[in-house]
PDB file of C-alpha atoms in Angstrom:
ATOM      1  CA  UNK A 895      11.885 -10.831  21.796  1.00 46.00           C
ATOM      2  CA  UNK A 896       8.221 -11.356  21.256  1.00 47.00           C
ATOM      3  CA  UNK A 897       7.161  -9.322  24.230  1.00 46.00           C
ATOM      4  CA  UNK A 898       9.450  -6.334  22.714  1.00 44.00           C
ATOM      5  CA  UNK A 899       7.350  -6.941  19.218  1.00 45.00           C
ATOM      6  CA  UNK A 900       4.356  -6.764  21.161  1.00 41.00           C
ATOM      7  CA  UNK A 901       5.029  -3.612  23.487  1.00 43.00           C
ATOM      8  CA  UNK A 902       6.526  -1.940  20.781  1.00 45.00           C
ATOM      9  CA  UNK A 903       4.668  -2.965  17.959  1.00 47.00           C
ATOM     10  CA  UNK A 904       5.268  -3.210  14.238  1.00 45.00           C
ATOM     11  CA  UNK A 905       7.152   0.023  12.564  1.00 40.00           C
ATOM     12  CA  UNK A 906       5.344   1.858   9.916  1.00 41.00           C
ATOM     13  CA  UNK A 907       7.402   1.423   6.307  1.00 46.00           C
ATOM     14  CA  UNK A 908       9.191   4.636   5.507  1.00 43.00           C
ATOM     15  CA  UNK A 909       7.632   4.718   2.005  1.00 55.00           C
ATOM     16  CA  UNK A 910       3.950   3.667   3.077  1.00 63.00           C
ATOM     17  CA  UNK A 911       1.614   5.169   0.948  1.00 66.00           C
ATOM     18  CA  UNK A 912      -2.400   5.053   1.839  1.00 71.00           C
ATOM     19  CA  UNK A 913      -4.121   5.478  -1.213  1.00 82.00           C
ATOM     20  CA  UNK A 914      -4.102   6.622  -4.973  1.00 88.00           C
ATOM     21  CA  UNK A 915      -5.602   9.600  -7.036  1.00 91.00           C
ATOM     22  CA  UNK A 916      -7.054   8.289  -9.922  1.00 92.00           C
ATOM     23  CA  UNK A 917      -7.150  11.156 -12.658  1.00 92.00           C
ATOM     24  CA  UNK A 918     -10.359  10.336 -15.661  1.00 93.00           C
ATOM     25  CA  UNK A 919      -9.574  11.504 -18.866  1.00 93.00           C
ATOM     26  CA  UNK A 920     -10.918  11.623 -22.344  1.00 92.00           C
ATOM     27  CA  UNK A 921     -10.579  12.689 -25.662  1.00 92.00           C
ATOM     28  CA  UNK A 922     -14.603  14.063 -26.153  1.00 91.00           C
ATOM     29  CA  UNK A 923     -15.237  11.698 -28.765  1.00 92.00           C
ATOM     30  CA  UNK A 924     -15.388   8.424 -26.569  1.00 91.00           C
ATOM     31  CA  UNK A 925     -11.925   7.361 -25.641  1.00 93.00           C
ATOM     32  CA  UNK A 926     -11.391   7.021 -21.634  1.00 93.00           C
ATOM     33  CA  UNK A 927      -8.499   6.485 -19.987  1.00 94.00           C
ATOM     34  CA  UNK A 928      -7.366   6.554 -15.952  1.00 93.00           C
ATOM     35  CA  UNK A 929      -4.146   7.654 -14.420  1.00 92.00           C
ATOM     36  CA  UNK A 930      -3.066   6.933 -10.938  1.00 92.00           C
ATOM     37  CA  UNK A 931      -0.513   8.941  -8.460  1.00 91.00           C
ATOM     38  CA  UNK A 932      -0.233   8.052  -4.641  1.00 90.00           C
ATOM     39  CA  UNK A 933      -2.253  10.497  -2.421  1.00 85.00           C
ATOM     40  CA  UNK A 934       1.406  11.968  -1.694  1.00 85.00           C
ATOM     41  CA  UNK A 935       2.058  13.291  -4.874  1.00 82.00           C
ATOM     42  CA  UNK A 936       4.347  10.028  -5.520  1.00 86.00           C
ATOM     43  CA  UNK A 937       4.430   8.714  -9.620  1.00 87.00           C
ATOM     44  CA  UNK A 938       2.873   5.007  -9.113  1.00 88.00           C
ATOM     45  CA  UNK A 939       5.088   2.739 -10.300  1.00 90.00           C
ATOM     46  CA  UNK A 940       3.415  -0.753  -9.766  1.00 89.00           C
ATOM     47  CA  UNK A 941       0.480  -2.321 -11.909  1.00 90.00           C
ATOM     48  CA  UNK A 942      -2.441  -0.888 -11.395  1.00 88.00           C
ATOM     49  CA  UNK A 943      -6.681  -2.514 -11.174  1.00 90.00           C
ATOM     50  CA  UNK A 944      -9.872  -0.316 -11.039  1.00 91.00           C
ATOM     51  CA  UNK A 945     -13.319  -1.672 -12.300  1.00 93.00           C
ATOM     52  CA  UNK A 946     -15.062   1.336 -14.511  1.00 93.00           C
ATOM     53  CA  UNK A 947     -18.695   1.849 -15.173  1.00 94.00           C
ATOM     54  CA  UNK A 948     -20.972   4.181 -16.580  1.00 94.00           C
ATOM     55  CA  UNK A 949     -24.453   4.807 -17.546  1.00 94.00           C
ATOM     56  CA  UNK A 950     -25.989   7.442 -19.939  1.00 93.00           C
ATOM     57  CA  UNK A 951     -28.221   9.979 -19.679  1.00 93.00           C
ATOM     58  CA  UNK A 952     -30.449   8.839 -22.830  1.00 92.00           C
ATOM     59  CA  UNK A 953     -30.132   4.988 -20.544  1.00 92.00           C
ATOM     60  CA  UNK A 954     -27.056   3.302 -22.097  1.00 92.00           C
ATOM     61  CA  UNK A 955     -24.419   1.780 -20.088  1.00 92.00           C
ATOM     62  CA  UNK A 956     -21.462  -0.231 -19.544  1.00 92.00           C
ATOM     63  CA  UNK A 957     -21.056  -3.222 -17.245  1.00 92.00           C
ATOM     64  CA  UNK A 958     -18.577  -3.647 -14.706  1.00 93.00           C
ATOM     65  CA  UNK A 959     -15.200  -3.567 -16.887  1.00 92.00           C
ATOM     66  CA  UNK A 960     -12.124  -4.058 -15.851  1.00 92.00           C
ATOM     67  CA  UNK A 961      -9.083  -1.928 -16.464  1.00 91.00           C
ATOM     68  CA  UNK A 962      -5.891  -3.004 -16.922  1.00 91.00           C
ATOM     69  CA  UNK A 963      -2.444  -1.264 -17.127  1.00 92.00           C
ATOM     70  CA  UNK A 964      -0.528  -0.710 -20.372  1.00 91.00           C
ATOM     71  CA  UNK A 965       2.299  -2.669 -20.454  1.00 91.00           C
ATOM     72  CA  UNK A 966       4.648   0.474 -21.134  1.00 91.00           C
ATOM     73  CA  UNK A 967       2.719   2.446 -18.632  1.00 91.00           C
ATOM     74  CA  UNK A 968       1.374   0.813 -15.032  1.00 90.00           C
ATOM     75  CA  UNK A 969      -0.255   3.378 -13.444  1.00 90.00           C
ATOM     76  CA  UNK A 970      -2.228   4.207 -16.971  1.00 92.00           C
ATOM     77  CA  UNK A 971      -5.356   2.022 -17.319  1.00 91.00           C
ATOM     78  CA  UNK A 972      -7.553   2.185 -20.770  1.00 93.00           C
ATOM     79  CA  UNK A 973     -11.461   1.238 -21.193  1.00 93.00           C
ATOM     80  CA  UNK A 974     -11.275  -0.661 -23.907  1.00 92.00           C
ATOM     81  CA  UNK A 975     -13.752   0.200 -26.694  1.00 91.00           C
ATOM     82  CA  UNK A 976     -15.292   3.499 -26.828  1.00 92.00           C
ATOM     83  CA  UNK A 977     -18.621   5.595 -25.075  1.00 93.00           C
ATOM     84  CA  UNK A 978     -21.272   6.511 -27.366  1.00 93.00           C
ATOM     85  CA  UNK A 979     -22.206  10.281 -27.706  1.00 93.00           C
ATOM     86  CA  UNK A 980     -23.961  11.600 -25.181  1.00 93.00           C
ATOM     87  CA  UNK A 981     -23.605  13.034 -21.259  1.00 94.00           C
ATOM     88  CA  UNK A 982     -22.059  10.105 -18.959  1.00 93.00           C
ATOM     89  CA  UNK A 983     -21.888   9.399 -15.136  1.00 94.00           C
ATOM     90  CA  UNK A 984     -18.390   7.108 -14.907  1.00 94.00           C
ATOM     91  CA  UNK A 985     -17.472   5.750 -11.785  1.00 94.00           C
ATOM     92  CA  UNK A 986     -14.272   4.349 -10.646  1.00 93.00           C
ATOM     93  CA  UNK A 987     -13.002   1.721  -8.118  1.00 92.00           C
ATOM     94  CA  UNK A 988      -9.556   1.322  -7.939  1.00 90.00           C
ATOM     95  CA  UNK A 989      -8.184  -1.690  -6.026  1.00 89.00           C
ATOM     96  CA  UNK A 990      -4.803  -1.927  -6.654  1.00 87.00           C
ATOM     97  CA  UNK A 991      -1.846  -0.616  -6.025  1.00 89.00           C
ATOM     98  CA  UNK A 992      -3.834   1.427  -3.173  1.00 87.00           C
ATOM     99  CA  UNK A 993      -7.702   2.444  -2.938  1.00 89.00           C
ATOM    100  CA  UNK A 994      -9.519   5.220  -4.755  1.00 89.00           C
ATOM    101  CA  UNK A 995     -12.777   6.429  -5.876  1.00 90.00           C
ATOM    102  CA  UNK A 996     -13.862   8.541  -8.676  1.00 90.00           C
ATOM    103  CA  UNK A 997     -17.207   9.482  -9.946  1.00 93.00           C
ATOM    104  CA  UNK A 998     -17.311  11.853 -12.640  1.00 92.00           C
ATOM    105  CA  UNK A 999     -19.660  13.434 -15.916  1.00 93.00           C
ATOM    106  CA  UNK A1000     -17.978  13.777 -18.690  1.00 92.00           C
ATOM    107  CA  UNK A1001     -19.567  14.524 -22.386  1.00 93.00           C
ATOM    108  CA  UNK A1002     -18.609  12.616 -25.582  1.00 93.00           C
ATOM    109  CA  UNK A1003     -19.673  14.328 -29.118  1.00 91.00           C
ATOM    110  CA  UNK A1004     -18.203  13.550 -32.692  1.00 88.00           C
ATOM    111  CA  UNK A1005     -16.418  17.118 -32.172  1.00 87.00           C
ATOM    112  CA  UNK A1006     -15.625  16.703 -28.822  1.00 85.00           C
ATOM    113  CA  UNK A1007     -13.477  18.399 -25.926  1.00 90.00           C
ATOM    114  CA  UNK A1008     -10.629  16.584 -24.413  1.00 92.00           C
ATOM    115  CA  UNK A1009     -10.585  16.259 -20.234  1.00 91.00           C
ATOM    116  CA  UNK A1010      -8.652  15.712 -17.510  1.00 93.00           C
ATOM    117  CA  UNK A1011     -10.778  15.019 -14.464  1.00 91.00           C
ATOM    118  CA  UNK A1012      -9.092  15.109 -10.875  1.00 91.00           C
ATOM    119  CA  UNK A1013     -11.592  12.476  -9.076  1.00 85.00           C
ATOM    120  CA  UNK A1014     -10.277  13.705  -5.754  1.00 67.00           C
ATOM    121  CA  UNK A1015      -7.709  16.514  -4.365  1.00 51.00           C
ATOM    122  CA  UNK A1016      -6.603  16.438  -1.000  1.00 44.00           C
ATOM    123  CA  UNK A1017      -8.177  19.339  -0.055  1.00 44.00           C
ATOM    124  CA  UNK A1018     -11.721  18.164  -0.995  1.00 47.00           C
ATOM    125  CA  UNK A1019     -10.286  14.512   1.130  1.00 45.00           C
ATOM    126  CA  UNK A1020      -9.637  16.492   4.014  1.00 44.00           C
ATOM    127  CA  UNK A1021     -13.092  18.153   3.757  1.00 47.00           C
ATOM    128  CA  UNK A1022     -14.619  14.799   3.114  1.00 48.00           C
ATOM    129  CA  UNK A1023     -13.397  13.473   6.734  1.00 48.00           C
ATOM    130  CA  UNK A1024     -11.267  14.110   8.903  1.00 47.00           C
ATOM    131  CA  UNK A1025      -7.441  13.021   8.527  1.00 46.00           C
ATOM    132  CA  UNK A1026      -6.316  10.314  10.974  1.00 46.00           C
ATOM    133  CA  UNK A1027      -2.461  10.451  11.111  1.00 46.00           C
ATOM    134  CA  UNK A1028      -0.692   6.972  10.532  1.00 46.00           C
ATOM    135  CA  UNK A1029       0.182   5.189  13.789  1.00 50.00           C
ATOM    136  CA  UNK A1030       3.758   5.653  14.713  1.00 55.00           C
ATOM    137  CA  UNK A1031       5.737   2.573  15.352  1.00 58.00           C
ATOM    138  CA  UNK A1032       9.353   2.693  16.592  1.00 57.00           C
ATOM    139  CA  UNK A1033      11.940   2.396  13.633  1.00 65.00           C
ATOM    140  CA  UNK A1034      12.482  -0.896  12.633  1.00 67.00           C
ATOM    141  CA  UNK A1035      16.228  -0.676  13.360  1.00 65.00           C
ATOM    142  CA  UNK A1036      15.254  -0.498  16.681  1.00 63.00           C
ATOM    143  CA  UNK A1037      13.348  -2.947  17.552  1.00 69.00           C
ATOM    144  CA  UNK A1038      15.873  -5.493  16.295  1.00 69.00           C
ATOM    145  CA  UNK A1039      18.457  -3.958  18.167  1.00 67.00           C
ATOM    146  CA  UNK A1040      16.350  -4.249  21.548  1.00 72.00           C
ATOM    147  CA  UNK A1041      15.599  -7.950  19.844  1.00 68.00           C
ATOM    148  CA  UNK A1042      19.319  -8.509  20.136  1.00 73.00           C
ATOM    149  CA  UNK A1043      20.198  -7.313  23.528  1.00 76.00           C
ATOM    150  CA  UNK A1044      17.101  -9.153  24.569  1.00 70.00           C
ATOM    151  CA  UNK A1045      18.632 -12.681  23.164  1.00 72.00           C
ATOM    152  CA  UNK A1046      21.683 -11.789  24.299  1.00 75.00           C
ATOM    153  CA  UNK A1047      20.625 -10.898  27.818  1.00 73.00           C
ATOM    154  CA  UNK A1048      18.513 -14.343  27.894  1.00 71.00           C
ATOM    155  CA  UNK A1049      21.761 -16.473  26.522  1.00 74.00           C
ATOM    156  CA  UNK A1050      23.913 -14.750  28.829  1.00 74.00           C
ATOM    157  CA  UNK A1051      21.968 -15.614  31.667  1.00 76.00           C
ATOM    158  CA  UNK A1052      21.274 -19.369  30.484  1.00 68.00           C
ATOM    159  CA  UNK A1053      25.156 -20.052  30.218  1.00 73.00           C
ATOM    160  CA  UNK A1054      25.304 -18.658  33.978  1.00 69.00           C
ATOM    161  CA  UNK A1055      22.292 -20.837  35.205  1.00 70.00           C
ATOM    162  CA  UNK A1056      24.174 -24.122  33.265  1.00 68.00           C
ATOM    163  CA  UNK A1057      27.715 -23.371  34.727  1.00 67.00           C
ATOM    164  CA  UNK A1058      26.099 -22.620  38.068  1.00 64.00           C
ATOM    165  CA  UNK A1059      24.630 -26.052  38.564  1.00 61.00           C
ATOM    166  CA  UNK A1060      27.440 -28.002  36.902  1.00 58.00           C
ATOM    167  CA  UNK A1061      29.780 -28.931  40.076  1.00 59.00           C
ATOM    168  CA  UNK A1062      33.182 -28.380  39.178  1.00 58.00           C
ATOM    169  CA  UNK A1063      35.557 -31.121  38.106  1.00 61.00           C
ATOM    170  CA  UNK A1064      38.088 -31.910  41.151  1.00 65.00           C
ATOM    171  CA  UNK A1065      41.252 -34.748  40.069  1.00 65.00           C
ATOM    172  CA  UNK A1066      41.201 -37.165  41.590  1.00 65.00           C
ATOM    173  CA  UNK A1067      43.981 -38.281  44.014  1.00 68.00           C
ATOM    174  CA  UNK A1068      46.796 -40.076  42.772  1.00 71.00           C
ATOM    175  CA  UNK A1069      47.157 -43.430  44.056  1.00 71.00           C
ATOM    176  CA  UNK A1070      50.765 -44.933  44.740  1.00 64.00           C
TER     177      UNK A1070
END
C-alpha cells in the first residue's frame, strides 16, 4: 500500500488552483482597494492576505500594511486610510489564498480618475516565463482501489500461510 503511494504518487486535486490575480484599484482621490481571482479565471472565495506599500514621487510613503478582507467580501482587501496627492509606485504581495505580485503607478488628485489596474494577465505570465504544466498524478480513486486489492491480496495470502502451517485436527480414537 505504501509502495503503490510511492510508485504512483500523490494525485493532483481536481480544483487546484496555483496562484491569484490581484486587480489594484482606486478612486483618484486616495482610496485603494485590491481584488483577487485565481489565475484560472475562478471568483476567490476564501479570505484573502497581501502586504501593500508605496512610496511617492515627491518621497512620501507607506510602511508595510497589511490588508485584510471585508467581512462581506473575502477576496476584496482595503488599505485602510487614504494616499496623499501625488504620483505613487504601490506594490503588492499577496500570500494568501494563493501567491501574486503587483506593482503598479497610479495618480491621486482632489479631482481624480478612478482605476482598475490588472497587476498581471496571463498573457504577460506566459511571456514572463515559461509555463510548467502541473504534474499529473493518477486519480485519487485509483490509487485506493489498487490500495485495496493490495490489502486484500496481502490478507489473502496471510490466511493461506496461517492455515498452511496449522496441522489439521484428527479425533482421536475412541477407547472401549
Amino acid at each position: 500500500m505504501v509502495a503503490a503511494g510511492l510508485v504512483f504518487g500523490a494525485a493532483t486535486p481536481a480544483g487546484a488552483h496555483r496562484g491569484v490575480l490581484p486587480t489594484l484599484h482606486h478612486d483618484g482621490r486616495g482610496t485603494v482597494w485590491l481584488t483577487l481571482a485565481w489565475d484560472d479565471g475562478h471568483p476567490v472565495t476564501e479570505p484573502g492576505l497581501a502586504m501593500l506599500s508605496a512610496g511617492s514621487d515627491a518621497g512620501a510613503s507607506v510602511p508595510v500594511t497589511a490588508l485584510r478582507p471585508l467581512p462581506h467580501d473575502p477576496a476584496t482587501l482595503p488599505l485602510p486610510g487614504a494616499l496623499a496627492a501625488g504620483d505613487w509606485t504601490v506594490t503588492v504581495d499577496v500570500a494568501a489564498p494563493g501567491v501574486g505580485y503587483c506593482s503598479v503607478r497610479v495618480h491621486v488628485a482632489a479631482a481624480g480618475i478612478p482605476q482598475s489596474i490588472p497587476c498581471a494577465t496571463p498573457a504577460a505570465a506566459a511571456t514572463a516565463a515559461p509555463a510548467v504544466p502541473p504534474a499529473r498524478g493518477l486519480p485519487s480513486w485509483l490509487i485506493g482501489a489498487l490500495a485495496a486489492v493490495a490489502a486484500a491480496g496481502l490478507g489473502a495470502q496471510w490466511s493461506h500461510r496461517r492455515t498452511k502451517r496449522r496441522p489439521a485436527l484428527r479425533a482421536a480414537p475412541r477407547r472401549q
